Short mmCIF file of C-alpha atoms in Angstrom, two decimals:
data_model
loop_
_atom_site.label_atom_id
_atom_site.label_comp_id
_atom_site.label_asym_id
_atom_site.label_seq_id
_atom_site.Cartn_x
_atom_site.Cartn_y
_atom_site.Cartn_z
CA UNK P 1 -21.60 157.12 145.98
CA UNK P 2 -20.18 156.73 142.46
CA UNK P 3 -20.29 159.49 139.86
CA UNK P 4 -23.01 157.56 138.03
CA UNK P 5 -25.20 157.58 141.15
CA UNK P 6 -24.75 161.25 142.02
CA UNK P 7 -27.99 163.20 141.98
CA UNK P 8 -28.08 166.45 140.06
CA UNK P 9 -29.23 169.42 142.13
CA UNK P 10 -29.71 172.90 140.70
CA UNK P 11 -29.45 175.88 143.09
CA UNK P 12 -30.94 179.04 141.62
CA UNK P 13 -28.87 181.54 143.64
CA UNK P 14 -25.80 181.90 145.79
CA UNK P 15 -27.01 180.83 149.25
CA UNK P 16 -25.38 181.07 152.72
CA UNK P 17 -22.49 178.67 153.27
CA UNK P 18 -24.28 176.77 156.02
CA UNK P 19 -26.68 175.33 153.44
CA UNK P 20 -23.98 174.68 150.85
CA UNK P 21 -21.82 172.85 153.38
CA UNK P 22 -24.68 170.51 154.24
CA UNK P 23 -25.29 169.69 150.57
CA UNK P 24 -21.59 169.13 149.86
CA UNK P 25 -21.03 167.05 152.99
CA UNK P 26 -23.90 164.73 152.06
CA UNK P 27 -21.72 163.44 149.22
CA UNK P 28 -24.70 162.54 147.04
CA UNK P 29 -25.29 165.74 145.09
CA UNK P 30 -23.79 166.90 141.83
CA UNK P 31 -24.34 170.61 142.53
CA UNK P 32 -24.97 173.18 139.84
CA UNK P 33 -25.26 176.72 141.25
CA UNK P 34 -26.21 180.01 139.62
CA UNK P 35 -23.35 181.76 141.36
CA UNK P 36 -24.82 185.23 141.76
CA UNK P 37 -26.81 187.28 144.24
CA UNK P 38 -29.10 188.34 141.38
CA UNK P 39 -32.10 186.25 140.24
CA UNK P 40 -31.29 183.54 137.75
CA UNK P 41 -32.37 184.50 134.20
CA UNK P 42 -35.29 182.48 132.92
CA UNK P 43 -33.26 180.84 130.17
CA UNK P 44 -30.58 179.78 132.64
CA UNK P 45 -33.22 178.42 135.02
CA UNK P 46 -34.69 176.24 132.28
CA UNK P 47 -31.22 175.09 131.26
CA UNK P 48 -30.03 174.44 134.82
CA UNK P 49 -33.06 172.43 135.89
CA UNK P 50 -32.91 170.04 132.92
CA UNK P 51 -32.69 166.43 134.17
CA UNK P 52 -32.23 167.64 137.76
CA UNK P 53 -33.27 165.41 140.65
CA UNK P 54 -33.57 168.32 143.06
CA UNK P 55 -34.21 172.07 142.83
CA UNK P 56 -33.33 174.60 145.52
CA UNK P 57 -35.06 177.89 144.70
CA UNK P 58 -35.99 181.27 146.15
CA UNK P 59 -39.21 183.24 146.39
CA UNK P 60 -38.29 185.25 143.29
CA UNK P 61 -38.02 182.14 141.13
CA UNK P 62 -41.21 181.32 139.25
CA UNK P 63 -41.49 177.54 139.27
CA UNK P 64 -44.28 176.83 136.79
CA UNK P 65 -45.25 174.19 134.23
CA UNK P 66 -42.52 175.31 131.84
CA UNK P 67 -39.84 174.76 134.49
CA UNK P 68 -41.31 171.40 135.52
CA UNK P 69 -41.43 170.25 131.91
CA UNK P 70 -37.83 171.35 131.41
CA UNK P 71 -36.82 169.37 134.49
CA UNK P 72 -38.43 166.18 133.25
CA UNK P 73 -39.30 163.01 135.19
CA UNK P 74 -36.11 162.92 137.28
CA UNK P 75 -37.22 165.83 139.46
CA UNK P 76 -38.13 164.49 142.93
CA UNK P 77 -37.76 167.47 145.28
CA UNK P 78 -38.30 171.23 145.17
CA UNK P 79 -36.97 173.00 148.26
CA UNK P 80 -37.59 176.74 148.60
CA UNK P 81 -35.59 179.20 150.74
CA UNK P 82 -38.77 180.88 151.92
CA UNK P 83 -41.84 180.46 154.08
CA UNK P 84 -44.07 181.58 151.22
CA UNK P 85 -44.81 179.25 148.33
CA UNK P 86 -46.89 181.41 145.99
CA UNK P 87 -44.03 181.23 143.46
CA UNK P 88 -44.62 177.50 143.13
CA UNK P 89 -47.28 176.20 140.71
CA UNK P 90 -48.72 173.79 143.28
CA UNK P 91 -51.38 172.34 140.96
CA UNK P 92 -48.77 171.57 138.33
CA UNK P 93 -46.47 170.04 140.93
CA UNK P 94 -49.27 167.80 142.23
CA UNK P 95 -49.89 166.47 138.73
CA UNK P 96 -46.32 165.11 138.69
CA UNK P 97 -46.08 163.67 142.23
CA UNK P 98 -46.52 160.05 143.35
CA UNK P 99 -49.44 157.72 142.64
CA UNK P 100 -52.88 159.13 142.01
CA UNK P 101 -55.96 157.73 143.72
CA UNK P 102 -57.58 154.63 142.26
CA UNK P 103 -60.23 155.17 139.58
CA UNK P 104 -62.51 152.56 137.94
CA UNK P 105 -60.78 152.91 134.56
CA UNK P 106 -57.28 153.69 135.87
CA UNK P 107 -54.55 152.06 133.74
CA UNK P 108 -57.13 150.02 131.84
CA UNK P 109 -56.29 148.49 128.47
CA UNK P 110 -57.66 145.95 126.03
CA UNK P 111 -57.64 142.25 126.89
CA UNK P 112 -56.86 139.21 124.75
CA UNK P 113 -59.87 137.20 125.93
CA UNK P 114 -62.44 137.02 123.13
CA UNK P 115 -60.25 139.08 120.81
CA UNK P 116 -59.10 138.67 117.22
CA UNK P 117 -55.33 138.60 116.79
CA UNK P 118 -53.69 139.03 113.41
CA UNK P 119 -50.15 137.75 112.84
CA UNK P 120 -48.29 139.02 109.79
CA UNK P 121 -45.80 136.28 108.99
CA UNK P 122 -46.63 132.91 110.58
CA UNK P 123 -43.10 131.55 110.33
CA UNK P 124 -41.12 130.04 113.18
CA UNK P 125 -41.38 133.17 115.36
CA UNK P 126 -44.95 134.01 114.36
CA UNK P 127 -46.11 130.50 115.21
CA UNK P 128 -44.33 130.65 118.57
CA UNK P 129 -46.15 133.91 119.32
CA UNK P 130 -49.50 132.38 118.34
CA UNK P 131 -48.92 129.37 120.59
CA UNK P 132 -48.31 131.64 123.56
CA UNK P 133 -51.37 133.78 122.86
CA UNK P 134 -53.97 131.02 122.52
CA UNK P 135 -54.20 130.17 126.26
CA UNK P 136 -55.28 133.77 126.93
CA UNK P 137 -58.65 133.09 125.30
CA UNK P 138 -58.06 134.52 121.83
CA UNK P 139 -61.25 133.92 119.84
CA UNK P 140 -59.82 134.15 116.30
CA UNK P 141 -56.24 133.98 115.10
CA UNK P 142 -55.76 135.38 111.62
CA UNK P 143 -52.53 135.24 109.69
CA UNK P 144 -51.22 136.36 106.33
CA UNK P 145 -48.13 135.75 104.28
CA UNK P 146 -47.00 134.57 100.88
CA UNK P 147 -48.94 131.29 101.20
CA UNK P 148 -51.01 129.27 103.69
CA UNK P 149 -49.01 127.38 106.32
CA UNK P 150 -49.95 123.77 107.26
CA UNK P 151 -48.71 124.36 110.81
CA UNK P 152 -51.41 127.01 111.26
CA UNK P 153 -53.84 124.21 112.09
CA UNK P 154 -52.05 123.81 115.42
CA UNK P 155 -53.29 127.24 116.52
CA UNK P 156 -56.57 127.26 114.52
CA UNK P 157 -55.09 129.96 112.31
CA UNK P 158 -57.18 131.42 109.46
CA UNK P 159 -55.27 132.44 106.33
CA UNK P 160 -56.69 135.77 105.12
CA UNK P 161 -55.65 138.66 102.85
CA UNK P 162 -53.67 141.43 104.52
CA UNK P 163 -56.55 143.91 104.24
CA UNK P 164 -58.89 141.55 106.06
CA UNK P 165 -56.37 140.95 108.82
CA UNK P 166 -55.74 144.66 109.35
CA UNK P 167 -59.45 145.59 109.38
CA UNK P 168 -60.67 142.78 111.66
CA UNK P 169 -57.86 142.35 114.19
CA UNK P 170 -57.89 143.80 117.70
CA UNK P 171 -54.16 143.14 117.92
CA UNK P 172 -51.87 143.26 114.88
CA UNK P 173 -48.56 141.47 115.44
CA UNK P 174 -45.82 141.88 112.84
CA UNK P 175 -43.32 139.01 112.78
CA UNK P 176 -42.41 138.81 109.08
CA UNK P 177 -38.93 139.09 107.64
CA UNK P 178 -37.66 142.30 106.08
CA UNK P 179 -37.77 142.02 102.29
CA UNK P 180 -38.48 144.40 99.39
CA UNK P 181 -42.21 143.62 99.59
CA UNK P 182 -42.37 144.23 103.36
CA UNK P 183 -40.27 147.42 103.45
CA UNK P 184 -42.55 150.16 104.87
CA UNK P 185 -45.45 147.69 104.71
CA UNK P 186 -47.06 149.35 107.72
CA UNK P 187 -47.72 152.85 106.44
CA UNK P 188 -50.46 155.49 106.53
CA UNK P 189 -52.82 153.40 104.40
CA UNK P 190 -52.17 150.35 106.59
CA UNK P 191 -52.90 152.17 109.85
CA UNK P 192 -56.00 153.88 108.41
CA UNK P 193 -57.61 150.45 108.00
CA UNK P 194 -57.04 149.38 111.61
CA UNK P 195 -59.69 149.71 114.31
CA UNK P 196 -59.38 152.75 116.55
CA UNK P 197 -59.23 150.35 119.51
CA UNK P 198 -56.56 148.10 118.02
CA UNK P 199 -53.00 147.57 119.26
CA UNK P 200 -50.02 147.39 116.90
CA UNK P 201 -47.02 145.22 117.83
CA UNK P 202 -43.77 145.00 115.86
CA UNK P 203 -41.14 142.41 116.74
CA UNK P 204 -39.77 141.92 113.22
CA UNK P 205 -37.62 144.76 111.83
CA UNK P 206 -37.93 148.49 112.22
CA UNK P 207 -37.92 149.18 108.49
CA UNK P 208 -41.18 147.25 108.06
CA UNK P 209 -42.87 150.29 109.62
CA UNK P 210 -43.07 153.87 108.39
CA UNK P 211 -42.44 155.43 111.80
CA UNK P 212 -43.69 158.89 110.81
CA UNK P 213 -47.02 157.36 109.75
CA UNK P 214 -47.14 155.33 112.98
CA UNK P 215 -46.58 158.46 115.04
CA UNK P 216 -49.43 160.19 113.22
CA UNK P 217 -51.75 157.21 113.74
CA UNK P 218 -50.97 157.10 117.47
CA UNK P 219 -51.08 160.83 118.15
CA UNK P 220 -54.32 161.33 116.20
CA UNK P 221 -56.11 158.41 117.85
CA UNK P 222 -56.35 156.44 114.61
CA UNK P 223 -55.15 153.40 116.58
CA UNK P 224 -55.10 152.84 120.33
CA UNK P 225 -51.49 151.95 121.09
CA UNK P 226 -48.28 150.36 119.89
CA UNK P 227 -45.49 148.22 121.28
CA UNK P 228 -42.16 148.18 119.44
CA UNK P 229 -39.19 145.93 120.07
CA UNK P 230 -37.52 147.11 116.86
CA UNK P 231 -37.04 150.58 115.40
CA UNK P 232 -35.09 152.49 112.76
CA UNK P 233 -32.48 153.36 113.83
CA UNK P 234 -31.66 151.36 116.94
CA UNK P 235 -31.62 152.83 119.45
CA UNK P 236 -34.01 155.66 118.63
CA UNK P 237 -32.65 159.15 119.36
CA UNK P 238 -34.04 160.38 122.68
CA UNK P 239 -35.63 163.27 120.79
CA UNK P 240 -37.66 160.98 118.52
CA UNK P 241 -41.41 161.85 118.49
CA UNK P 242 -42.45 158.26 119.24
CA UNK P 243 -40.77 158.50 122.64
CA UNK P 244 -43.02 161.42 123.59
CA UNK P 245 -46.20 159.36 123.34
CA UNK P 246 -47.94 157.77 126.31
CA UNK P 247 -49.55 155.13 124.09
CA UNK P 248 -46.31 153.80 122.62
CA UNK P 249 -43.91 151.45 124.41
CA UNK P 250 -40.44 151.10 122.86
CA UNK P 251 -38.03 148.35 123.92
CA UNK P 252 -34.35 148.12 122.90
CA UNK P 253 -34.64 145.01 120.67
CA UNK P 254 -34.65 142.52 123.55
CA UNK P 255 -36.98 139.85 122.14
CA UNK P 256 -34.14 137.31 122.35
CA UNK P 257 -32.61 138.62 125.56
CA UNK P 258 -32.34 135.48 127.66
CA UNK P 259 -29.12 133.68 128.52
CA UNK P 260 -30.33 130.43 126.94
CA UNK P 261 -31.51 132.04 123.69
CA UNK P 262 -28.34 134.04 123.21
CA UNK P 263 -26.35 130.89 123.93
CA UNK P 264 -28.26 128.96 121.25
CA UNK P 265 -27.74 131.86 118.82
CA UNK P 266 -23.99 131.90 119.40
CA UNK P 267 -23.71 128.10 119.00
CA UNK P 268 -25.71 128.19 115.77
CA UNK P 269 -23.54 130.99 114.40
CA UNK P 270 -20.37 129.07 115.21
CA UNK P 271 -21.68 125.84 113.64
CA UNK P 272 -22.73 127.76 110.53
CA UNK P 273 -19.23 129.14 110.21
CA UNK P 274 -17.52 125.76 110.65
CA UNK P 275 -19.89 124.08 108.18
CA UNK P 276 -19.15 126.73 105.61
CA UNK P 277 -15.41 126.38 106.08
CA UNK P 278 -15.50 122.58 105.69
CA UNK P 279 -17.93 122.55 102.77
CA UNK P 280 -20.67 120.87 104.79
CA UNK P 281 -24.35 121.82 104.70
CA UNK P 282 -24.89 124.89 106.90
CA UNK P 283 -27.56 124.30 109.58
CA UNK P 284 -29.04 127.77 109.02
CA UNK P 285 -28.08 128.97 105.56
CA UNK P 286 -29.59 132.11 104.03
CA UNK P 287 -30.82 130.99 100.60
CA UNK P 288 -31.66 133.83 98.25
#
């Protein structure tokens, strides 16, 4: 097993060599041992268990919610050197183990059928998104931008003011370009106008969104959920508050992550470069 595949195991005390030999011989454990016959201090326990896949503990070790939270989602096994298990917070452990039983509203969300979708920026990408959404039974497709778009007829798009789009949409999809007038467009005032059941999607640029205001809207229940393919910065630090939310999905800017799309992007970039060098018209020139 490679170093990247080794599983971290924290052992809270010096244990007999028979057990240690078994763990070492298995060749799959990156062992971290509190090398003492005395109980591991609480602070060292919390530090040692961080990101661990396995925990080998003793009866004197209090394994409670604080320890489980410190361990995080990697923790798969707790093995105790004792017959007794009263030092283990069984109810807390059960909350974190395996699939729960099915419930009528388990993992339910909001559907597109019969919904109103608002697209901010019905350009090439926005129109492509709208085309893909229509077969799912979207009832109304609203869009906003600097001016009405003739191609909106293809998807029965309704050109409306931004306020109307934000207030009436069940799903708000941001696909506009980043410009001075769209910088931090989606802020506290923006989110306060959305329905509490609405979903916010950003596939444009991270700076279009005030992320602190988005966090507040999500954590307070002002809006239902968010999906982000773009953030500021990219990638987000692992400590960022948005990553702590269960109603926010963050992707690493992979909207164009297919072999064919990246191939087209590279060809276009090369042709742009050659056209510029030869004085020809660039196929995709940025005109300011």
